[in-house]
Amino acid sequence: MSSIATLGSHCALQVLKGAKDEGFKTILICEKKREKLYRRFRFIDEFVLVDSLNEVMDKRCSSILKENNAVIIPHGTLISQMNSTEIESIKTPIFGNKWILRWESDRNMKEKLMVESRLKIPRSLPSPSEINGLVIAKRHGAAGGKGYFLATSEEEYIKKRDKLIREGIVKGDSDLYLQEYALGVSAYLQYFYSELTGELEFFGVDRRYESDIDGLGRIPAQDQIDVDLIPSFNVIGNSPLVLRESLLEEVYAMGERFVDAAKRLVAPGMTGPFCLEGVYDENGKFTTFEFSARIVAGTNLYIDGSPYSALIYDEPMSMGRRIAREIKIAKNKNQLDKVVT
Ligand code: AMP
């Protein structure tokens, strides 16, 4: 591999900056409408301009990437733009395990992998008729929280679901997954697992700022009742967090269980970056409501390294750079087959 490519969105800047720092040629698959933005950054060597990011599967893109001996770094936009079959059909080598991305997109497979990892997870509800307490209705795939809503009864669920149907955001119940709402302090735990060394590295933690649920706290309770609003959970940005040091042992234990479970369920396992997403309760116990089996945008915070990567590396190490470093080491050891699929 002599170049690193990614789609122009999500964490492309971090990924390509890291790739450049590790000596790779960098390629951005970029929608024409975003060209002006990305041209501002000199570490992007080549642009493949497209009308739609789906063109990454087309012959033209594939042959440019092949000529450049490129590897694609997958991120949330790849998952939200394409279905699993499309992603699996991409001819260009993909960093990590592309088969595990299906386990991220499909809610039932996702739950299976979390159960196999022995993570504490919120109960999922097979039917709205079972709502008996606060639940969150979530869309499938990497929707980024858009169109999610809360309900405490079946009646409330139906009212909100019908509004989303009228707005064309969901088609019906099959588009929504119901899960008990987990209360606590949210934390998104970022890891990197190296297939080359067999080591798990904890890279950082972030919190998400989501619109408009996170804006609601600024409005007095009476006004919250008066405005007829269905708050959504659309991610707008991320802020940093460091954990109490006493929580770290369990952070590593959860990550290791996840890596082990992925090895059993979806060969070749969880290679590269991933994220466990959930909340800490009053006893410091973590409930995981989600995972991402690839780099998350919350790592964009730590482009110069995080309070945790600084403990492992004596140089600024972003997640994007860590990915490029892994590809470089694999290439030098003739073990590229261990880090791409
Ligand atoms: P997700 O797409 O699952 O990452 O969810 C988007 C957002 O919805 C999260 O960042 C949380 O704010 C919220 N969320 C999702 N699932 C739960 C849950 N079970 N309990 C509490 N909040 C949740």
GROMACS .gro file of N, CA, C and O in nm, residues 109-201:
model
  372
  109MET      N    1  -2.790  -0.801   1.483
  109MET     CA    2  -2.653  -0.853   1.487
  109MET      C    3  -2.571  -0.775   1.589
  109MET      O    4  -2.490  -0.831   1.664
  110LYS      N    5  -2.596  -0.647   1.594
  110LYS     CA    6  -2.525  -0.560   1.688
  110LYS      C    7  -2.547  -0.607   1.831
  110LYS      O    8  -2.455  -0.622   1.910
  111GLU      N    9  -2.675  -0.633   1.862
  111GLU     CA   10  -2.710  -0.677   1.997
  111GLU      C   11  -2.642  -0.811   2.028
  111GLU      O   12  -2.590  -0.832   2.138
  112LYS      N   13  -2.637  -0.899   1.928
  112LYS     CA   14  -2.577  -1.031   1.947
  112LYS      C   15  -2.428  -1.017   1.984
  112LYS      O   16  -2.379  -1.084   2.076
  113LEU      N   17  -2.359  -0.929   1.914
  113LEU     CA   18  -2.215  -0.912   1.942
  113LEU      C   19  -2.194  -0.849   2.080
  113LEU      O   20  -2.101  -0.886   2.153
  114MET      N   21  -2.283  -0.760   2.120
  114MET     CA   22  -2.269  -0.697   2.253
  114MET      C   23  -2.298  -0.799   2.363
  114MET      O   24  -2.232  -0.800   2.467
  115VAL      N   25  -2.396  -0.886   2.339
  115VAL     CA   26  -2.427  -0.990   2.438
  115VAL      C   27  -2.309  -1.087   2.449
  115VAL      O   28  -2.264  -1.121   2.559
  116GLU      N   29  -2.255  -1.126   2.333
  116GLU     CA   30  -2.141  -1.219   2.330
  116GLU      C   31  -2.019  -1.156   2.402
  116GLU      O   32  -1.937  -1.227   2.460
  117SER      N   33  -2.012  -1.023   2.401
  117SER     CA   34  -1.900  -0.953   2.468
  117SER      C   35  -1.925  -0.937   2.619
  117SER      O   36  -1.844  -0.875   2.688
  118ARG      N   37  -2.036  -0.986   2.665
  118ARG     CA   38  -2.077  -0.973   2.805
  118ARG      C   39  -2.075  -0.829   2.852
  118ARG      O   40  -2.027  -0.794   2.959
  119LEU      N   41  -2.129  -0.741   2.765
  119LEU     CA   42  -2.143  -0.601   2.804
  119LEU      C   43  -2.282  -0.586   2.866
  119LEU      O   44  -2.376  -0.657   2.829
  120LYS      N   45  -2.293  -0.492   2.960
  120LYS     CA   46  -2.425  -0.463   3.016
  120LYS      C   47  -2.497  -0.375   2.914
  120LYS      O   48  -2.446  -0.267   2.879
  121ILE      N   49  -2.610  -0.423   2.863
  121ILE     CA   50  -2.679  -0.345   2.760
  121ILE      C   51  -2.824  -0.317   2.800
  121ILE      O   52  -2.883  -0.395   2.874
  122PRO      N   53  -2.883  -0.208   2.749
  122PRO     CA   54  -3.023  -0.182   2.782
  122PRO      C   55  -3.111  -0.287   2.713
  122PRO      O   56  -3.076  -0.335   2.605
  123ARG      N   57  -3.223  -0.318   2.774
  123ARG     CA   58  -3.314  -0.417   2.716
  123ARG      C   59  -3.374  -0.361   2.587
  123ARG      O   60  -3.410  -0.242   2.581
  124SER      N   61  -3.382  -0.445   2.483
  124SER     CA   62  -3.452  -0.398   2.363
  124SER      C   63  -3.595  -0.452   2.368
  124SER      O   64  -3.620  -0.557   2.428
  125LEU      N   65  -3.688  -0.378   2.308
  125LEU     CA   66  -3.829  -0.417   2.315
  125LEU      C   67  -3.875  -0.468   2.179
  125LEU      O   68  -3.862  -0.395   2.080
  126PRO      N   69  -3.928  -0.590   2.173
  126PRO     CA   70  -3.971  -0.644   2.044
  126PRO      C   71  -4.091  -0.570   1.985
  126PRO      O   72  -4.111  -0.569   1.864
  127SER      N   73  -4.171  -0.506   2.071
  127SER     CA   74  -4.291  -0.441   2.018
  127SER      C   75  -4.325  -0.318   2.104
  127SER      O   76  -4.304  -0.318   2.226
  128PRO      N   77  -4.380  -0.213   2.039
  128PRO     CA   78  -4.417  -0.093   2.115
  128PRO      C   79  -4.519  -0.122   2.225
  128PRO      O   80  -4.529  -0.048   2.322
  129SER      N   81  -4.594  -0.233   2.210
  129SER     CA   82  -4.695  -0.265   2.311
  129SER      C   83  -4.628  -0.299   2.446
  129SER      O   84  -4.694  -0.300   2.549
  130GLU      N   85  -4.497  -0.324   2.442
  130GLU     CA   86  -4.427  -0.358   2.567
  130GLU      C   87  -4.367  -0.237   2.638
  130GLU      O   88  -4.299  -0.251   2.739
  131ILE      N   89  -4.391  -0.118   2.583
  131ILE     CA   90  -4.333   0.002   2.646
  131ILE      C   91  -4.393   0.022   2.785
  131ILE      O   92  -4.515   0.027   2.801
  132ASN      N   93  -4.303   0.032   2.882
  132ASN     CA   94  -4.348   0.043   3.020
  132ASN      C   95  -4.238   0.115   3.096
  132ASN      O   96  -4.165   0.057   3.174
  133GLY      N   97  -4.220   0.245   3.064
  133GLY     CA   98  -4.107   0.322   3.117
  133GLY      C   99  -4.043   0.397   3.001
  133GLY      O  100  -4.091   0.389   2.886
  134LEU      N  101  -3.934   0.468   3.031
  134LEU     CA  102  -3.874   0.553   2.927
  134LEU      C  103  -3.794   0.470   2.826
  134LEU      O  104  -3.704   0.394   2.863
  135VAL      N  105  -3.831   0.483   2.698
  135VAL     CA  106  -3.757   0.414   2.592
  135VAL      C  107  -3.711   0.514   2.487
  135VAL      O  108  -3.765   0.625   2.476
  136ILE      N  109  -3.609   0.472   2.411
  136ILE     CA  110  -3.564   0.553   2.299
  136ILE      C  111  -3.590   0.473   2.172
  136ILE      O  112  -3.563   0.352   2.167
  137ALA      N  113  -3.648   0.540   2.072
  137ALA     CA  114  -3.671   0.476   1.942
  137ALA      C  115  -3.560   0.522   1.849
  137ALA      O  116  -3.539   0.643   1.831
  138LYS      N  117  -3.487   0.425   1.793
  138LYS     CA  118  -3.370   0.459   1.713
  138LYS      C  119  -3.384   0.403   1.573
  138LYS      O  120  -3.437   0.293   1.554
  139ARG      N  121  -3.330   0.476   1.478
  139ARG     CA  122  -3.332   0.426   1.339
  139ARG      C  123  -3.216   0.330   1.319
  139ARG      O  124  -3.117   0.334   1.390
  140HIS      N  125  -3.228   0.243   1.219
  140HIS     CA  126  -3.119   0.149   1.188
  140HIS      C  127  -3.004   0.223   1.120
  140HIS      O  128  -3.021   0.332   1.067
  141GLY      N  129  -2.885   0.161   1.123
  141GLY     CA  130  -2.769   0.218   1.053
  141GLY      C  131  -2.706   0.332   1.129
  141GLY      O  132  -2.743   0.360   1.244
  142ALA      N  133  -2.609   0.399   1.066
  142ALA     CA  134  -2.540   0.510   1.132
  142ALA      C  135  -2.615   0.639   1.103
  142ALA      O  136  -2.573   0.723   1.025
  143ALA      N  137  -2.733   0.653   1.165
  143ALA     CA  138  -2.818   0.770   1.137
  143ALA      C  139  -2.770   0.893   1.213
  143ALA      O  140  -2.819   1.004   1.192
  144GLY      N  141  -2.673   0.874   1.303
  144GLY     CA  142  -2.620   0.989   1.378
  144GLY      C  143  -2.721   1.049   1.473
  144GLY      O  144  -2.710   1.164   1.512
  145GLY      N  145  -2.821   0.972   1.512
  145GLY     CA  146  -2.916   1.022   1.612
  145GLY      C  147  -3.032   1.100   1.552
  145GLY      O  148  -3.126   1.139   1.622
  146LYS      N  149  -3.029   1.123   1.422
  146LYS     CA  150  -3.136   1.200   1.358
  146LYS      C  151  -3.266   1.118   1.354
  146LYS      O  152  -3.264   1.001   1.316
  147GLY      N  153  -3.374   1.180   1.396
  147GLY     CA  154  -3.503   1.110   1.392
  147GLY      C  155  -3.523   1.015   1.509
  147GLY      O  156  -3.620   0.940   1.511
  148TYR      N  157  -3.433   1.015   1.607
  148TYR     CA  158  -3.455   0.934   1.727
  148TYR      C  159  -3.554   1.009   1.817
  148TYR      O  160  -3.560   1.132   1.813
  149PHE      N  161  -3.629   0.937   1.899
  149PHE     CA  162  -3.718   1.006   1.992
  149PHE      C  163  -3.742   0.922   2.116
  149PHE      O  164  -3.713   0.802   2.118
  150LEU      N  165  -3.794   0.988   2.218
  150LEU     CA  166  -3.822   0.920   2.345
  150LEU      C  167  -3.973   0.899   2.359
  150LEU      O  168  -4.053   0.977   2.307
  151ALA      N  169  -4.009   0.795   2.433
  151ALA     CA  170  -4.151   0.773   2.463
  151ALA      C  171  -4.163   0.696   2.594
  151ALA      O  172  -4.073   0.620   2.630
  152THR      N  173  -4.274   0.721   2.664
  152THR     CA  174  -4.295   0.645   2.788
  152THR      C  175  -4.418   0.554   2.778
  152THR      O  176  -4.448   0.481   2.871
  153SER      N  177  -4.491   0.562   2.666
  153SER     CA  178  -4.608   0.474   2.649
  153SER      C  179  -4.625   0.444   2.501
  153SER      O  180  -4.571   0.515   2.414
  154GLU      N  181  -4.702   0.341   2.473
  154GLU     CA  182  -4.726   0.304   2.333
  154GLU      C  183  -4.797   0.418   2.259
  154GLU      O  184  -4.766   0.449   2.144
  155GLU      N  185  -4.889   0.482   2.332
  155GLU     CA  186  -4.965   0.592   2.272
  155GLU      C  187  -4.873   0.706   2.226
  155GLU      O  188  -4.883   0.756   2.114
  156GLU      N  189  -4.781   0.742   2.315
  156GLU     CA  190  -4.686   0.850   2.283
  156GLU      C  191  -4.595   0.807   2.166
  156GLU      O  192  -4.565   0.886   2.076
  157TYR      N  193  -4.556   0.680   2.169
  157TYR     CA  194  -4.471   0.627   2.062
  157TYR      C  195  -4.542   0.643   1.927
  157TYR      O  196  -4.484   0.692   1.829
  158ILE      N  197  -4.668   0.603   1.921
  158ILE     CA  198  -4.743   0.606   1.794
  158ILE      C  199  -4.756   0.750   1.743
  158ILE      O  200  -4.735   0.778   1.625
  159LYS      N  201  -4.783   0.842   1.837
  159LYS     CA  202  -4.799   0.983   1.797
  159LYS      C  203  -4.669   1.034   1.733
  159LYS      O  204  -4.670   1.095   1.626
  160LYS      N  205  -4.557   1.005   1.797
  160LYS     CA  206  -4.429   1.056   1.747
  160LYS      C  207  -4.386   0.983   1.620
  160LYS      O  208  -4.335   1.043   1.526
  161ARG      N  209  -4.409   0.851   1.618
  161ARG     CA  210  -4.375   0.775   1.497
  161ARG      C  211  -4.453   0.828   1.377
  161ARG      O  212  -4.397   0.849   1.268
  162ASP      N  213  -4.581   0.856   1.396
  162ASP     CA  214  -4.663   0.902   1.284
  162ASP      C  215  -4.616   1.038   1.233
  162ASP      O  216  -4.623   1.066   1.113
  163LYS      N  217  -4.568   1.120   1.324
  163LYS     CA  218  -4.517   1.251   1.281
  163LYS      C  219  -4.393   1.230   1.191
  163LYS      O  220  -4.380   1.293   1.087
  164LEU      N  221  -4.305   1.136   1.231
  164LEU     CA  222  -4.185   1.109   1.151
  164LEU      C  223  -4.222   1.048   1.015
  164LEU      O  224  -4.156   1.074   0.915
  165ILE      N  225  -4.329   0.968   1.015
  165ILE     CA  226  -4.374   0.909   0.887
  165ILE      C  227  -4.423   1.022   0.795
  165ILE      O  228  -4.387   1.028   0.678
  166ARG      N  229  -4.501   1.115   0.854
  166ARG     CA  230  -4.552   1.226   0.772
  166ARG      C  231  -4.436   1.309   0.717
  166ARG      O  232  -4.441   1.360   0.606
  167GLU      N  233  -4.328   1.321   0.795
  167GLU     CA  234  -4.213   1.401   0.750
  167GLU      C  235  -4.122   1.322   0.656
  167GLU      O  236  -4.020   1.373   0.610
  168GLY      N  237  -4.156   1.196   0.634
  168GLY     CA  238  -4.077   1.114   0.540
  168GLY      C  239  -3.945   1.065   0.599
  168GLY      O  240  -3.857   1.019   0.526
  169ILE      N  241  -3.929   1.072   0.732
  169ILE     CA  242  -3.802   1.030   0.794
  169ILE      C  243  -3.800   0.879   0.816
  169ILE      O  244  -3.696   0.815   0.801
  170VAL      N  245  -3.913   0.821   0.855
  170VAL     CA  246  -3.921   0.675   0.866
  170VAL      C  247  -4.045   0.626   0.791
  170VAL      O  248  -4.138   0.703   0.765
  171LYS      N  249  -4.042   0.495   0.756
  171LYS     CA  250  -4.156   0.440   0.682
  171LYS      C  251  -4.256   0.374   0.777
  171LYS      O  252  -4.376   0.373   0.752
  172GLY      N  253  -4.204   0.318   0.886
  172GLY     CA  254  -4.294   0.250   0.979
  172GLY      C  255  -4.216   0.187   1.092
  172GLY      O  256  -4.096   0.213   1.108
  173ASP      N  257  -4.283   0.099   1.168
  173ASP     CA  258  -4.221   0.037   1.286
  173ASP      C  259  -4.091  -0.036   1.253
  173ASP      O  260  -3.998  -0.038   1.334
  174SER      N  261  -4.084  -0.096   1.133
  174SER     CA  262  -3.966  -0.177   1.102
  174SER      C  263  -3.840  -0.091   1.089
  174SER      O  264  -3.729  -0.142   1.094
  175ASP      N  265  -3.858   0.039   1.074
  175ASP     CA  266  -3.741   0.128   1.065
  175ASP      C  267  -3.691   0.167   1.204
  175ASP      O  268  -3.589   0.235   1.217
  176LEU      N  269  -3.767   0.132   1.307
  176LEU     CA  270  -3.732   0.179   1.442
  176LEU      C  271  -3.699   0.063   1.535
  176LEU      O  272  -3.762  -0.043   1.530
  177TYR      N  273  -3.600   0.086   1.617
  177TYR     CA  274  -3.555  -0.014   1.714
  177TYR      C  275  -3.578   0.048   1.851
  177TYR      O  276  -3.537   0.162   1.876
  178LEU      N  277  -3.646  -0.026   1.938
  178LEU     CA  278  -3.680   0.029   2.069
  178LEU      C  279  -3.588  -0.024   2.176
  178LEU      O  280  -3.567  -0.145   2.187
  179GLN      N  281  -3.536   0.066   2.257
  179GLN     CA  282  -3.441   0.026   2.360
  179GLN      C  283  -3.472   0.105   2.487
  179GLN      O  284  -3.510   0.223   2.479
  180GLU      N  285  -3.457   0.043   2.602
  180GLU     CA  286  -3.474   0.115   2.728
  180GLU      C  287  -3.377   0.231   2.732
  180GLU      O  288  -3.261   0.216   2.691
  181TYR      N  289  -3.421   0.344   2.782
  181TYR     CA  290  -3.334   0.460   2.792
  181TYR      C  291  -3.242   0.442   2.913
  181TYR      O  292  -3.289   0.415   3.023
  182ALA      N  293  -3.111   0.453   2.891
  182ALA     CA  294  -3.016   0.435   3.001
  182ALA      C  295  -2.976   0.573   3.054
  182ALA      O  296  -2.926   0.657   2.979
  183LEU      N  297  -3.002   0.594   3.182
  183LEU     CA  298  -2.973   0.725   3.243
  183LEU      C  299  -2.833   0.729   3.300
  183LEU      O  300  -2.786   0.630   3.358
  184GLY      N  301  -2.764   0.842   3.288
  184GLY     CA  302  -2.633   0.854   3.348
  184GLY      C  303  -2.547   0.953   3.271
  184GLY      O  304  -2.599   1.035   3.196
  185VAL      N  305  -2.416   0.942   3.291
  185VAL     CA  306  -2.322   1.032   3.222
  185VAL      C  307  -2.273   0.963   3.095
  185VAL      O  308  -2.212   0.856   3.102
  186SER      N  309  -2.302   1.024   2.981
  186SER     CA  310  -2.265   0.956   2.857
  186SER      C  311  -2.114   0.961   2.836
  186SER      O  312  -2.046   1.058   2.876
  187ALA      N  313  -2.062   0.855   2.776
  187ALA     CA  314  -1.919   0.849   2.745
  187ALA      C  315  -1.901   0.759   2.623
  187ALA      O  316  -1.967   0.656   2.611
  188TYR      N  317  -1.815   0.800   2.534
  188TYR     CA  318  -1.789   0.726   2.410
  188TYR      C  319  -1.643   0.685   2.415
  188TYR      O  320  -1.553   0.769   2.407
  189LEU      N  321  -1.620   0.555   2.437
  189LEU     CA  322  -1.486   0.505   2.466
  189LEU      C  323  -1.418   0.462   2.336
  189LEU      O  324  -1.468   0.374   2.266
  190GLN      N  325  -1.305   0.524   2.307
  190GLN     CA  326  -1.238   0.501   2.178
  190GLN      C  327  -1.117   0.407   2.196
  190GLN      O  328  -1.030   0.435   2.277
  191TYR      N  329  -1.115   0.301   2.117
  191TYR     CA  330  -1.008   0.203   2.127
  191TYR      C  331  -0.941   0.180   1.992
  191TYR      O  332  -1.002   0.205   1.887
  192PHE      N  333  -0.822   0.120   2.000
  192PHE     CA  334  -0.756   0.068   1.879
  192PHE      C  335  -0.702  -0.071   1.914
  192PHE      O  336  -0.628  -0.086   2.011
  193TYR      N  337  -0.740  -0.170   1.835
  193TYR     CA  338  -0.685  -0.304   1.857
  193TYR      C  339  -0.591  -0.339   1.743
  193TYR      O  340  -0.629  -0.332   1.625
  194SER      N  341  -0.468  -0.375   1.778
  194SER     CA  342  -0.370  -0.411   1.676
  194SER      C  343  -0.365  -0.562   1.659
  194SER      O  344  -0.329  -0.634   1.752
  195GLU      N  345  -0.398  -0.603   1.540
  195GLU     CA  346  -0.391  -0.745   1.505
  195GLU      C  347  -0.243  -0.789   1.498
  195GLU      O  348  -0.212  -0.905   1.517
  196LEU      N  349  -0.155  -0.691   1.474
  196LEU     CA  350  -0.013  -0.723   1.459
  196LEU      C  351   0.053  -0.755   1.593
  196LEU      O  352   0.137  -0.844   1.603
  197THR      N  353   0.013  -0.679   1.697
  197THR     CA  354   0.077  -0.701   1.828
  197THR      C  355  -0.015  -0.776   1.924
  197THR      O  356   0.028  -0.820   2.030
  198GLY      N  357  -0.144  -0.783   1.890
  198GLY     CA  358  -0.240  -0.845   1.981
  198GLY      C  359  -0.271  -0.755   2.100
  198GLY      O  360  -0.326  -0.800   2.201
  199GLU      N  361  -0.238  -0.625   2.088
  199GLU     CA  362  -0.261  -0.534   2.202
  199GLU      C  363  -0.378  -0.440   2.180
  199GLU      O  364  -0.402  -0.393   2.068
  200LEU      N  365  -0.448  -0.413   2.291
  200LEU     CA  366  -0.558  -0.317   2.287
  200LEU      C  367  -0.510  -0.185   2.344
  200LEU      O  368  -0.454  -0.180   2.454
  201GLU      N  369  -0.529  -0.076   2.268
  201GLU     CA  370  -0.489   0.056   2.315
  201GLU      C  371  -0.615   0.139   2.340
  201GLU      O  372  -0.701   0.147   2.254
   0.00000   0.00000   0.00000
